JSON list of C-alpha atoms in Angstrom, two decimals:
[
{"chain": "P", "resi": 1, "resn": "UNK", "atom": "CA", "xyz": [141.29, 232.58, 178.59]},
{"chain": "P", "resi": 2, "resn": "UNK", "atom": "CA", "xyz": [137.58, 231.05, 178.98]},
{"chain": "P", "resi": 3, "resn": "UNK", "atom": "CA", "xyz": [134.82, 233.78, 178.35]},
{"chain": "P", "resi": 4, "resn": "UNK", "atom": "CA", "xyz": [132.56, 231.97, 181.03]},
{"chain": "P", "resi": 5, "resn": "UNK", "atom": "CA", "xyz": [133.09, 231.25, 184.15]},
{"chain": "P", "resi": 6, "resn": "UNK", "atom": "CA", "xyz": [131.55, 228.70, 186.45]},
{"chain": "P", "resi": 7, "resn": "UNK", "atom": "CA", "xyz": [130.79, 230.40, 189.56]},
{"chain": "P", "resi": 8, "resn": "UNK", "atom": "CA", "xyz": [127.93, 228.02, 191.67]},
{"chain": "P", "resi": 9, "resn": "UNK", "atom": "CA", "xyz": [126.50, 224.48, 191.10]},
{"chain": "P", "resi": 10, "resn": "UNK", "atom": "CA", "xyz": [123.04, 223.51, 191.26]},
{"chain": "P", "resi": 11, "resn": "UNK", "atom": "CA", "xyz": [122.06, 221.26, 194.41]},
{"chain": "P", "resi": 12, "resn": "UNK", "atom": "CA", "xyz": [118.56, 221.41, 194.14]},
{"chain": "P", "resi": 13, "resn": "UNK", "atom": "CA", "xyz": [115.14, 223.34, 194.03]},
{"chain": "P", "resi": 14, "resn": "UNK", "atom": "CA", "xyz": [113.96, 224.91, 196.94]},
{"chain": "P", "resi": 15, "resn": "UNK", "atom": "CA", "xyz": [110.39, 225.31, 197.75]},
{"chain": "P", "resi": 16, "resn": "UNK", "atom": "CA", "xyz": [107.49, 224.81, 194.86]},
{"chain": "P", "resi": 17, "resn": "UNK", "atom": "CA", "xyz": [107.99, 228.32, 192.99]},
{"chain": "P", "resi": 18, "resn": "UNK", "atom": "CA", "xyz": [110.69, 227.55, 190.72]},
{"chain": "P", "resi": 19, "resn": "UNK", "atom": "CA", "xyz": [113.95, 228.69, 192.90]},
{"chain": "P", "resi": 20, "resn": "UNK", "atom": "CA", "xyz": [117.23, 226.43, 193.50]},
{"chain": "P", "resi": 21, "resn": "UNK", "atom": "CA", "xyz": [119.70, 226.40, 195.96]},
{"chain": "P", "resi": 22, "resn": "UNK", "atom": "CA", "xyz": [123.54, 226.69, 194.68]},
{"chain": "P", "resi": 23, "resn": "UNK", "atom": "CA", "xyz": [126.62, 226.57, 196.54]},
{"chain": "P", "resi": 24, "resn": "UNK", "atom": "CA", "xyz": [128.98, 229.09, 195.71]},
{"chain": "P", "resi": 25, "resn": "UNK", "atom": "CA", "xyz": [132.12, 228.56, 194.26]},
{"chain": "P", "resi": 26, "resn": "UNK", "atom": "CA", "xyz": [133.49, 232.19, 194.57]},
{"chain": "P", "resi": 27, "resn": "UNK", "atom": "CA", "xyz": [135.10, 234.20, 197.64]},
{"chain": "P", "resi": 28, "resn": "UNK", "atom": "CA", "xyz": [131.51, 234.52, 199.13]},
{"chain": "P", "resi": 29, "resn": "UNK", "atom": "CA", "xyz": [127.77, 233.77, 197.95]},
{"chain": "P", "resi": 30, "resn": "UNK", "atom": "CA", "xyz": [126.97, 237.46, 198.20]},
{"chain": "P", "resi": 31, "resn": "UNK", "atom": "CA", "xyz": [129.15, 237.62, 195.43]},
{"chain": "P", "resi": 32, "resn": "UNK", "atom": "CA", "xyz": [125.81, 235.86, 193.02]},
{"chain": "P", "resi": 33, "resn": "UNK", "atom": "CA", "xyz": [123.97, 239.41, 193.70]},
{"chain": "P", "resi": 34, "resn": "UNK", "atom": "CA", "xyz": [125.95, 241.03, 191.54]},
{"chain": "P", "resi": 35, "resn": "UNK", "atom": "CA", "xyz": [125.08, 238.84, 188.35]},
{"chain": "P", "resi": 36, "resn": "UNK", "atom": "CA", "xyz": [121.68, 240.04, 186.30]},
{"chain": "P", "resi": 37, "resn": "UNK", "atom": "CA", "xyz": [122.27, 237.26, 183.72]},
{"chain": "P", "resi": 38, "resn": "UNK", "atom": "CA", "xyz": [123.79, 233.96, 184.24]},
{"chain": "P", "resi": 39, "resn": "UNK", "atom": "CA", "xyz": [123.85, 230.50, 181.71]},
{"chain": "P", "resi": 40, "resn": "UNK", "atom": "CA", "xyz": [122.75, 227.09, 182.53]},
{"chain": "P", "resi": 41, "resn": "UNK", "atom": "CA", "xyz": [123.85, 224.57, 180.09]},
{"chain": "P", "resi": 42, "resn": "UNK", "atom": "CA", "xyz": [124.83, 227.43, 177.47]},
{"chain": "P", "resi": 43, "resn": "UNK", "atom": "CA", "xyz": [121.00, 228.85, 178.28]},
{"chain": "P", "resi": 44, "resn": "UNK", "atom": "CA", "xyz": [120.62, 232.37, 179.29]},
{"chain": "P", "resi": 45, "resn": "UNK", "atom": "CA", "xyz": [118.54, 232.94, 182.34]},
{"chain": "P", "resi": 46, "resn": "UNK", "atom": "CA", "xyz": [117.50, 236.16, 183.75]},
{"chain": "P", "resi": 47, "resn": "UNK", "atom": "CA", "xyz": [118.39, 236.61, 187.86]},
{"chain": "P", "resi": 48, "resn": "UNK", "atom": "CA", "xyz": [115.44, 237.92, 189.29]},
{"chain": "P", "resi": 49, "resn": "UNK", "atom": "CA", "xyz": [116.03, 237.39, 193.01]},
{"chain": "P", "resi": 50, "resn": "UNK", "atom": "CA", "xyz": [119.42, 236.00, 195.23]},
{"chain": "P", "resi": 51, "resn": "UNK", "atom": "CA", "xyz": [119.31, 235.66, 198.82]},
{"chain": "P", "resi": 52, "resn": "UNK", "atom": "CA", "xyz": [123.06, 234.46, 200.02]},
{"chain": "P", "resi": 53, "resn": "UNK", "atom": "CA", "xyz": [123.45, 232.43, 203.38]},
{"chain": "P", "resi": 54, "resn": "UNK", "atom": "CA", "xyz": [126.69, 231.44, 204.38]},
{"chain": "P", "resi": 55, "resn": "UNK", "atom": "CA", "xyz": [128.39, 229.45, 201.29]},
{"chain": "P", "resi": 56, "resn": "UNK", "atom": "CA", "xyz": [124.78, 228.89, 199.68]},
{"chain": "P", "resi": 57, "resn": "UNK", "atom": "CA", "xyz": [122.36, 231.33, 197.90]},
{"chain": "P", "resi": 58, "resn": "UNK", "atom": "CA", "xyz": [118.44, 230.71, 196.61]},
{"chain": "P", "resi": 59, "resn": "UNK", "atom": "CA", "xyz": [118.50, 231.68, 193.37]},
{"chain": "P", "resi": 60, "resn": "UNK", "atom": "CA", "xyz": [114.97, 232.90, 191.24]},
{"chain": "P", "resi": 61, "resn": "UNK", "atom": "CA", "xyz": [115.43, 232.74, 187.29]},
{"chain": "P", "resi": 62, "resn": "UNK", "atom": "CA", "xyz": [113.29, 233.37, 184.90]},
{"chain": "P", "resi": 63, "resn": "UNK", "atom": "CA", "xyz": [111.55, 230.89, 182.99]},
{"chain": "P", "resi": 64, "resn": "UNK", "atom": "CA", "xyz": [111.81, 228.97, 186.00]},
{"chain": "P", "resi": 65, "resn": "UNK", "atom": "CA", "xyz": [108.16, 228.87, 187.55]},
{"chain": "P", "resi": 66, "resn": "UNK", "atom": "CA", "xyz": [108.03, 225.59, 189.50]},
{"chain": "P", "resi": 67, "resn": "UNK", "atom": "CA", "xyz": [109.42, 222.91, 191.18]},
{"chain": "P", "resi": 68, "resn": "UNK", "atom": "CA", "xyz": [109.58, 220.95, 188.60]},
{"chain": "P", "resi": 69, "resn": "UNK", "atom": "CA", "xyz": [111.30, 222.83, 186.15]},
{"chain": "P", "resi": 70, "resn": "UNK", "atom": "CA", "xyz": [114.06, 224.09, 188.76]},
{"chain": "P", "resi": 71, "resn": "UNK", "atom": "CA", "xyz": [114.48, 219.81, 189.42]},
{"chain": "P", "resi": 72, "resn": "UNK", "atom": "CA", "xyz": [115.54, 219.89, 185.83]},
{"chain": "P", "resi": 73, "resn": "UNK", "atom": "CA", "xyz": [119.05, 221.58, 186.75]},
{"chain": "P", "resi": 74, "resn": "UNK", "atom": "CA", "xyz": [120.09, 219.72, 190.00]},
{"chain": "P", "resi": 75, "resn": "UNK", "atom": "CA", "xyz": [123.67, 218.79, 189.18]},
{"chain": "P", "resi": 76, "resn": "UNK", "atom": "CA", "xyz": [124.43, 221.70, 186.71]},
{"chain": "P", "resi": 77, "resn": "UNK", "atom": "CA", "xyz": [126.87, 224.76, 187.31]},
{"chain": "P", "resi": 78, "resn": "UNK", "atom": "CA", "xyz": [126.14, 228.70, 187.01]},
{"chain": "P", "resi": 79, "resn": "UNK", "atom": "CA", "xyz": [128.33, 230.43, 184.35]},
{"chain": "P", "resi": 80, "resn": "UNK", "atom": "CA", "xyz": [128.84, 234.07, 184.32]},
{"chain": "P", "resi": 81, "resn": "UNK", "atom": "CA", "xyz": [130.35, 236.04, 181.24]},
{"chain": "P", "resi": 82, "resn": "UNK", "atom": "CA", "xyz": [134.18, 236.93, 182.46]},
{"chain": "P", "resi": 83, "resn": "UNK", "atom": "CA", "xyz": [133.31, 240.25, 181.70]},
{"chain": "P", "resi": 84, "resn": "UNK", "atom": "CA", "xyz": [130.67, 240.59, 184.86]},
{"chain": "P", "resi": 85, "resn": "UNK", "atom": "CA", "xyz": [132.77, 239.68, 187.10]},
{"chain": "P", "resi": 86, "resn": "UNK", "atom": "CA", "xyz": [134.30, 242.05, 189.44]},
{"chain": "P", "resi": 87, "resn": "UNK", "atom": "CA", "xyz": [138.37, 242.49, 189.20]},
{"chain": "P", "resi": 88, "resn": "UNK", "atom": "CA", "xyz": [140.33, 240.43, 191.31]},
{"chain": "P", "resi": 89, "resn": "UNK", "atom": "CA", "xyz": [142.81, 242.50, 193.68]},
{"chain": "P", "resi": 90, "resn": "UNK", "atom": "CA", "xyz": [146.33, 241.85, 193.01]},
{"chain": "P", "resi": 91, "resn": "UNK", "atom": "CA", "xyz": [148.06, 238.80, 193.77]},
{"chain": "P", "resi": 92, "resn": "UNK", "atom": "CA", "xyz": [144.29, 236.66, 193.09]},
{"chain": "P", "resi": 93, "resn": "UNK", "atom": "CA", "xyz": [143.61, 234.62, 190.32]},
{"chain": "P", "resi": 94, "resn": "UNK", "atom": "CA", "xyz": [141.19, 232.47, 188.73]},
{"chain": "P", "resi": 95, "resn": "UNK", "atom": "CA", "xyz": [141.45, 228.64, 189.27]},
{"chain": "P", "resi": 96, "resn": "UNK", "atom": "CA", "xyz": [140.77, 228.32, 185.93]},
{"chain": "P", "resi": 97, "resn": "UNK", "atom": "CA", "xyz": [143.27, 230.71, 184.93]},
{"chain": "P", "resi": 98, "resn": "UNK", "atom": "CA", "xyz": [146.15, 228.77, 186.64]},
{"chain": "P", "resi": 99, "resn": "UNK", "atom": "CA", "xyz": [145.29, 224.97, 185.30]},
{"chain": "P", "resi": 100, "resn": "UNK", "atom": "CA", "xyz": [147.73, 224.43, 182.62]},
{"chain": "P", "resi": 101, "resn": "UNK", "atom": "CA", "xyz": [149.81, 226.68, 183.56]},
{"chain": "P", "resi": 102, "resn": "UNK", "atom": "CA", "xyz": [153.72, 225.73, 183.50]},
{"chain": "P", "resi": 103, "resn": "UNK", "atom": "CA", "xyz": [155.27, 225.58, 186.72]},
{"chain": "P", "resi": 104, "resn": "UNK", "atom": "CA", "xyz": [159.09, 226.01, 186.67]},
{"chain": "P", "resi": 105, "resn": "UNK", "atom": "CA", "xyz": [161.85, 226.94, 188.75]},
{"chain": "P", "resi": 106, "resn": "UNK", "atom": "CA", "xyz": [163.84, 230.82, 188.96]},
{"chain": "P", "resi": 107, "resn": "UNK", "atom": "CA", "xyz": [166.42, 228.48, 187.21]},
{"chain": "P", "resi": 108, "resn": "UNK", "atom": "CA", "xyz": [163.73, 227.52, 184.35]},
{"chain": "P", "resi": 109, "resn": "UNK", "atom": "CA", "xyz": [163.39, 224.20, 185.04]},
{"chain": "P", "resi": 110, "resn": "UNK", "atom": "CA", "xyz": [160.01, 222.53, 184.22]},
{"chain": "P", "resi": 111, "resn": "UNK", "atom": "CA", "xyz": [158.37, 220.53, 186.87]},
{"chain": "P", "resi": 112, "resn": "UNK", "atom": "CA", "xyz": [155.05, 219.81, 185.72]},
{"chain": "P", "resi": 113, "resn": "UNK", "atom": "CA", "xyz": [152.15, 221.35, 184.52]},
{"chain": "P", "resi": 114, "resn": "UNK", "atom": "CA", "xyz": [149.26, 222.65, 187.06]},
{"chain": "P", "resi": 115, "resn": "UNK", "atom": "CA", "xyz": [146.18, 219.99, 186.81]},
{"chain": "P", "resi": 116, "resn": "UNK", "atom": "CA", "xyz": [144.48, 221.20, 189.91]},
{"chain": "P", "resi": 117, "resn": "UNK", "atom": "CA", "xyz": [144.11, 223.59, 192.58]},
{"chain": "P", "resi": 118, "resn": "UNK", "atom": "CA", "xyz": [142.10, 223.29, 195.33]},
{"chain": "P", "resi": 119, "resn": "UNK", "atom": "CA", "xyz": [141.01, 226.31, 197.65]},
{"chain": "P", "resi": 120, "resn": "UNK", "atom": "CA", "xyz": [142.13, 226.29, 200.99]},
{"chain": "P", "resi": 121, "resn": "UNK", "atom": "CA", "xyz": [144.20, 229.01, 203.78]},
{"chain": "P", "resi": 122, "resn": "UNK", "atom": "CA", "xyz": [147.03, 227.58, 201.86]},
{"chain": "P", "resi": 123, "resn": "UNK", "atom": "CA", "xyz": [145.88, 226.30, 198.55]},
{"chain": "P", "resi": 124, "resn": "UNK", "atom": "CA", "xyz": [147.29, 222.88, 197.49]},
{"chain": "P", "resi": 125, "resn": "UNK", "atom": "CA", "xyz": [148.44, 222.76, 193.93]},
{"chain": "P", "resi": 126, "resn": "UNK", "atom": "CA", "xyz": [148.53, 219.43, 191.71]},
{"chain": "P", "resi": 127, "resn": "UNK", "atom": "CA", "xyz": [151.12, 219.19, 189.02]},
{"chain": "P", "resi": 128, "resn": "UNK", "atom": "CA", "xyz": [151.52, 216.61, 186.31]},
{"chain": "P", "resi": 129, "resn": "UNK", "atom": "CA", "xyz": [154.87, 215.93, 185.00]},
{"chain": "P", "resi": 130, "resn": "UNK", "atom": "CA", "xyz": [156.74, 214.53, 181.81]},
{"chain": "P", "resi": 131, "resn": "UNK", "atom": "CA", "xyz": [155.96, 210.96, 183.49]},
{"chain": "P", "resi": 132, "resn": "UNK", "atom": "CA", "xyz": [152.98, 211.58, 184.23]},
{"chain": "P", "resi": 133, "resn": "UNK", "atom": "CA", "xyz": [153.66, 211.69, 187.90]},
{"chain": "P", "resi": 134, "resn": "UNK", "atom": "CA", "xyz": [151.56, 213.87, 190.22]},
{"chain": "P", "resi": 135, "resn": "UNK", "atom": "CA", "xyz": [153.03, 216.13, 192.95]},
{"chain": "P", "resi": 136, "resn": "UNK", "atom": "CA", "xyz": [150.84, 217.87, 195.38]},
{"chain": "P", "resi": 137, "resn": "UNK", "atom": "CA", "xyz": [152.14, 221.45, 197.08]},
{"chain": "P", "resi": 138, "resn": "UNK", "atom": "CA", "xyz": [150.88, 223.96, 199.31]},
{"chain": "P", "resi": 139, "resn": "UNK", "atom": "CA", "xyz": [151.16, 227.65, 198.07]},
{"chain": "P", "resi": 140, "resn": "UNK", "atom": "CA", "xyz": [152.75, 228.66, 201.62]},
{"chain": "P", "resi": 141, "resn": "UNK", "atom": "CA", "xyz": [154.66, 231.62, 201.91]},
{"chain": "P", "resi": 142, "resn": "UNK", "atom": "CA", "xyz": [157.82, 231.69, 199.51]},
{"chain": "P", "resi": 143, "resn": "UNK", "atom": "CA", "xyz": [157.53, 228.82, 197.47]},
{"chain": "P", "resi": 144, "resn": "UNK", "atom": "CA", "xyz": [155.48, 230.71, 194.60]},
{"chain": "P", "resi": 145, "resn": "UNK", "atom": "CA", "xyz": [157.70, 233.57, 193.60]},
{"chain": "P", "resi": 146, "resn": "UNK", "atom": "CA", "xyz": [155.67, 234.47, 190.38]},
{"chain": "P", "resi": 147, "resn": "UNK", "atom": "CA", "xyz": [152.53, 233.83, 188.58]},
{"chain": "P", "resi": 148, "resn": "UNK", "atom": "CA", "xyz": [152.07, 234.92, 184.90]},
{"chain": "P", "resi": 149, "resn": "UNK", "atom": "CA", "xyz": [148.16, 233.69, 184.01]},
{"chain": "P", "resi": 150, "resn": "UNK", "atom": "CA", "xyz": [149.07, 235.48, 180.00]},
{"chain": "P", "resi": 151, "resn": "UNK", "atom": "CA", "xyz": [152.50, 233.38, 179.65]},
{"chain": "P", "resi": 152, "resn": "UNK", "atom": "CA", "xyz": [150.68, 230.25, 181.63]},
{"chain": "P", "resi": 153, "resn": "UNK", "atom": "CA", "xyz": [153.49, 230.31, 183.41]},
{"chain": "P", "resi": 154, "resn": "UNK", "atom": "CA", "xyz": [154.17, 229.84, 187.90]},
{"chain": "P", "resi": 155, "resn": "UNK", "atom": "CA", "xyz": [157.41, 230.20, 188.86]},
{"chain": "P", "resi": 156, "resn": "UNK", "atom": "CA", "xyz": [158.49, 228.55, 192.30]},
{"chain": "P", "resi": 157, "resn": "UNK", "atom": "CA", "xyz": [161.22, 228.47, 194.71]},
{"chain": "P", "resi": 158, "resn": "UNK", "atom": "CA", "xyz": [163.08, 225.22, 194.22]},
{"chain": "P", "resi": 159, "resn": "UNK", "atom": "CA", "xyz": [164.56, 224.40, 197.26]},
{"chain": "P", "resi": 160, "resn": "UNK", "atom": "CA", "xyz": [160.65, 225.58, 199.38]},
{"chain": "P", "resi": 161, "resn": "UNK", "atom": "CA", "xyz": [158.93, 223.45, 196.49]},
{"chain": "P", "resi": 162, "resn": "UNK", "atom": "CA", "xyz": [160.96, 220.32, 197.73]},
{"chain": "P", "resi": 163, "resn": "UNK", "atom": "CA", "xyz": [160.11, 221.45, 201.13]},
{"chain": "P", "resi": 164, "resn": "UNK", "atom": "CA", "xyz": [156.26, 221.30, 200.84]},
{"chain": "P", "resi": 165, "resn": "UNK", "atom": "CA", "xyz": [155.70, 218.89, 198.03]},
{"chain": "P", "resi": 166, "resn": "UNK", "atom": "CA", "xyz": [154.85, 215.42, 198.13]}
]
């Protein structure tokens, strides 16, 4: 598994003291309050303030005084040490954690291997197969019957995959 974890991207600076706006890419941007250090391009920075608003937050780092120096990281993403990052309840994972995992069916057959996953009420889940082939699914109710992030492994339902694939 990754020891860093991307959890915002940089959209720009906000203001002439040195702080950007990120968007969030966890559950919620009051989520970024909880980080005291995060890493910009494999640089450490120090958090020294957060304010969250809806999916965005206004970050303050240290080492970041100005405008000018917080222009210098539009476009990059906030990693986080896996380690400072709260626990996920059961049944949550990581997207990280599920691309390349196998997916197969209870009968063990192999249907691809995750590429994507995108967020959604019902996330959508691209797999790549032996062709090379793409299929798109929604995670609705019974077609994932197990995920095992340790074995990289997501078991599905075979006859609800065929249902909501295409």
């Amino acid at each position: 598994m990754q020891e860093k974890l991307t959890v915002a991207s940089i959209l720009k600076p906000q203001g002439i003291l040195g702080e950007i706006k990120v968007k969030a890419l966890t559950d919620s941007s009051e989520d970024l309050k909880g980080f005291k250090k995060i890493f910009i391009d494999g640089v450490e920075y120090s958090v020294l303030s957060v304010r969250a608003q809806g999916d965005f937050a206004y970050l303050g780092l240290k080492g970041i005084a100005d405008r000018n120096a917080a222009e210098l990281l539009r476009g990059k993403d906030i990693e986080v040490f896996r380690a400072d990052i709260p626990a996920l309840p059961e049944g949550r994972y990581y997207i990280v954690d599920l691309i390349g995992c196998s997916v197969i069916t209870g009968r063990g057959d192999v249907l691809g291997e995750v590429v994507d996953v995108t967020p959604a009420k019902t996330d959508i889940y691209v797999v790549s197969n032996a062709a090379g082939k793409q299929i798109t699914f929604a995670a609705a109710d019974g077609v994932i019957t197990d995920i095992d992030v340790q074995a990289r492994k997501i078991t599905v339902n075979a006859k609800r995959f065929k249902e909501v694939s295409f």
